[in-house]
Structures are given as structure tokens and as C-alpha cells.
Amino acid sequence: MLNLRATPIDTGLPSPGEMTYLRPIATLLAQRSMPAPIEQSERMARQQANMKDHHDQSSRHVDLPPLYTGQRVRILDKTWTVVEKCQEPRSYMVQKPNGTRVRRNSSHLRDMTVLRRSASFAD
């Protein structure tokens, strides 16, 4: 009878005896052993590597052409001008029409000459 009361009802629930006495009860039944922490960390590292591989497969990486100083670029339907290339990769200082200078990544900038050419082809 003790062994029956010491058997858990479900994987996430305690046994009826533990619920009655509010503590684990001693029995001769075999206990579930917890996996070693090393096994868990190795499994987690494999999972993280797998997630990274799946992310890298689905993410887009587009090599955009470099921009030059004085080039007209578009960002959010506004026309700005490239002032200089920053030391950081793919970063440019651009100037707004009101004179404000801000740094932007090349992924946010679109060349205006490409847009004009495509518009002329559409006509």
C-alpha cells in the first residue's frame, strides 16, 4: 500500500502520499534520477547551435553597393544626401534637407538614381 501511495499520479504531480504528508515519503521504489548537469548543458549547447543554424538559413543578408559622398539617397520617402562614410561597416553620415546630420546603416538607405532609372523604364 505504501508503494502505491508513493507512485506519482502524473509526471508533473506529486504522489498521493506526498500530497497527504506534504513531504516526500521513504519507500523501496526506484526513484527517477535527474540527468547530470553536464548532459543538460551539452544538450542546451546543441539546441542553441541548431536554432542558430535555422535562423541563419532563414535570415536575409544582402550585400548592398557602397554609397559615395554627395550621393542622393532615400529613407522613408524622404531624400537625404550622403555626407561621409563612417569607420563602422555599412555606416554613413547623411544630411537631411534642414541641415541636420545623422548616422544611418546602409540597409536603411536606398540610392535615388536606381529609383529614377526604374521610374523612367515604367513610362
CSV table of C-alpha atoms in Angstrom, one decimal:
chain,number,residue,atom,x,y,z
A,1,MET,CA,0.0,0.0,0.0
A,2,LEU,CA,2.9,2.4,0.8
A,3,ASN,CA,4.4,1.8,-2.7
A,4,LEU,CA,1.0,2.6,-4.3
A,5,ARG,CA,0.7,5.9,-2.4
A,6,ALA,CA,4.4,6.7,-3.3
A,7,THR,CA,3.8,6.4,-7.0
A,8,PRO,CA,3.3,9.8,-8.7
A,9,ILE,CA,-0.1,10.4,-10.4
A,10,ASP,CA,1.5,12.2,-13.4
A,11,THR,CA,4.9,13.5,-14.4
A,12,GLY,CA,4.3,17.0,-13.1
A,13,LEU,CA,2.3,16.0,-10.0
A,14,PRO,CA,3.4,14.6,-6.6
A,15,SER,CA,2.3,11.2,-5.4
A,16,PRO,CA,-0.8,10.9,-3.2
A,17,GLY,CA,1.4,10.2,-0.2
A,18,GLU,CA,3.4,13.3,-0.8
A,19,MET,CA,0.2,15.3,-1.1
A,20,THR,CA,-1.1,13.8,2.2
A,21,TYR,CA,2.1,14.2,4.2
A,22,LEU,CA,3.4,17.4,2.4
A,23,ARG,CA,6.8,15.8,2.1
A,24,PRO,CA,8.5,13.0,0.1
A,25,ILE,CA,7.9,9.6,1.7
A,26,ALA,CA,10.6,7.0,2.0
A,27,THR,CA,10.0,3.8,0.1
A,28,LEU,CA,11.9,1.0,-1.6
A,29,LEU,CA,10.7,2.1,-5.1
A,30,ALA,CA,13.3,3.2,-7.6
A,31,GLN,CA,13.5,7.0,-7.9
A,32,ARG,CA,13.8,8.9,-11.1
A,33,SER,CA,17.4,10.1,-11.5
A,34,MET,CA,18.0,13.6,-12.7
A,35,PRO,CA,20.3,13.9,-15.7
A,36,ALA,CA,23.7,15.2,-14.9
A,37,PRO,CA,24.2,18.9,-15.3
A,38,ILE,CA,26.9,18.3,-17.9
A,39,GLU,CA,24.5,16.4,-20.1
A,40,GLN,CA,21.9,19.2,-19.8
A,41,SER,CA,24.5,21.9,-20.7
A,42,GLU,CA,25.7,19.8,-23.7
A,43,ARG,CA,22.1,19.3,-24.8
A,44,MET,CA,21.4,23.1,-24.4
A,45,ALA,CA,24.5,23.9,-26.5
A,46,ARG,CA,23.4,21.6,-29.3
A,47,GLN,CA,19.9,23.1,-29.2
A,48,GLN,CA,21.3,26.7,-29.4
A,49,ALA,CA,23.6,25.7,-32.3
A,50,ASN,CA,20.6,24.1,-34.1
A,51,MET,CA,18.5,27.3,-33.5
A,52,LYS,CA,21.4,29.4,-34.8
A,53,ASP,CA,21.6,27.3,-38.0
A,54,HIS,CA,17.9,27.6,-38.6
A,55,HIS,CA,18.0,31.4,-38.1
A,56,ASP,CA,21.0,31.8,-40.4
A,57,GLN,CA,19.2,29.8,-43.1
A,58,SER,CA,16.1,32.0,-43.0
A,59,SER,CA,17.7,35.4,-42.4
A,60,ARG,CA,18.4,37.6,-45.4
A,61,HIS,CA,21.9,39.0,-45.9
A,62,VAL,CA,22.1,41.3,-48.9
A,63,ASP,CA,25.4,42.9,-49.9
A,64,LEU,CA,24.4,46.4,-50.8
A,65,PRO,CA,26.5,48.5,-53.2
A,66,PRO,CA,28.7,51.2,-51.4
A,67,LEU,CA,27.5,54.8,-51.4
A,68,TYR,CA,29.6,57.8,-52.2
A,69,THR,CA,29.8,61.3,-50.8
A,70,GLY,CA,27.3,63.6,-52.3
A,71,GLN,CA,25.0,60.8,-53.5
A,72,ARG,CA,21.3,61.4,-53.1
A,73,VAL,CA,19.6,58.6,-51.0
A,74,ARG,CA,16.1,57.9,-49.9
A,75,ILE,CA,14.9,56.9,-46.4
A,76,LEU,CA,11.3,56.6,-45.6
A,77,ASP,CA,10.1,58.6,-48.7
A,78,LYS,CA,12.5,61.4,-47.9
A,79,THR,CA,15.5,62.5,-49.9
A,80,TRP,CA,18.8,62.9,-47.9
A,81,THR,CA,22.4,63.3,-49.0
A,82,VAL,CA,25.4,61.2,-48.0
A,83,VAL,CA,28.0,63.4,-46.4
A,84,GLU,CA,30.7,60.9,-45.4
A,85,LYS,CA,31.3,57.2,-44.8
A,86,CYS,CA,31.8,56.3,-41.1
A,87,GLN,CA,34.5,53.9,-39.8
A,88,GLU,CA,32.0,51.3,-38.8
A,89,PRO,CA,31.0,48.9,-41.5
A,90,ARG,CA,28.0,49.9,-43.6
A,91,SER,CA,27.5,53.2,-41.7
A,92,TYR,CA,27.1,56.6,-43.4
A,93,MET,CA,26.6,60.2,-42.2
A,94,VAL,CA,23.6,61.6,-44.1
A,95,GLN,CA,22.3,65.2,-44.2
A,96,LYS,CA,18.6,66.0,-44.0
A,97,PRO,CA,17.2,68.9,-46.1
A,98,ASN,CA,17.1,71.0,-43.0
A,99,GLY,CA,20.9,70.5,-42.4
A,100,THR,CA,20.7,68.0,-39.6
A,101,ARG,CA,23.3,65.3,-39.9
A,102,VAL,CA,22.6,61.7,-38.7
A,103,ARG,CA,24.3,58.4,-38.9
A,104,ARG,CA,22.4,55.6,-40.7
A,105,ASN,CA,23.2,52.0,-41.7
A,106,SER,CA,23.3,51.2,-45.5
A,107,SER,CA,20.4,48.8,-45.1
A,108,HIS,CA,18.1,51.8,-44.4
A,109,LEU,CA,19.4,53.9,-47.4
A,110,ARG,CA,18.3,53.5,-51.0
A,111,ASP,CA,20.1,55.0,-53.9
A,112,MET,CA,17.9,57.6,-55.7
A,113,THR,CA,19.5,57.1,-59.1
A,114,VAL,CA,18.2,53.5,-59.2
A,115,LEU,CA,14.7,54.7,-58.4
A,116,ARG,CA,14.8,57.3,-61.2
A,117,ARG,CA,16.0,54.7,-63.7
A,118,SER,CA,13.2,52.3,-62.8
A,119,ALA,CA,10.7,55.1,-63.0
A,120,SER,CA,11.9,56.0,-66.5
A,121,PHE,CA,11.6,52.4,-67.6
A,122,ALA,CA,8.0,52.2,-66.4
A,123,ASP,CA,7.0,55.2,-68.6
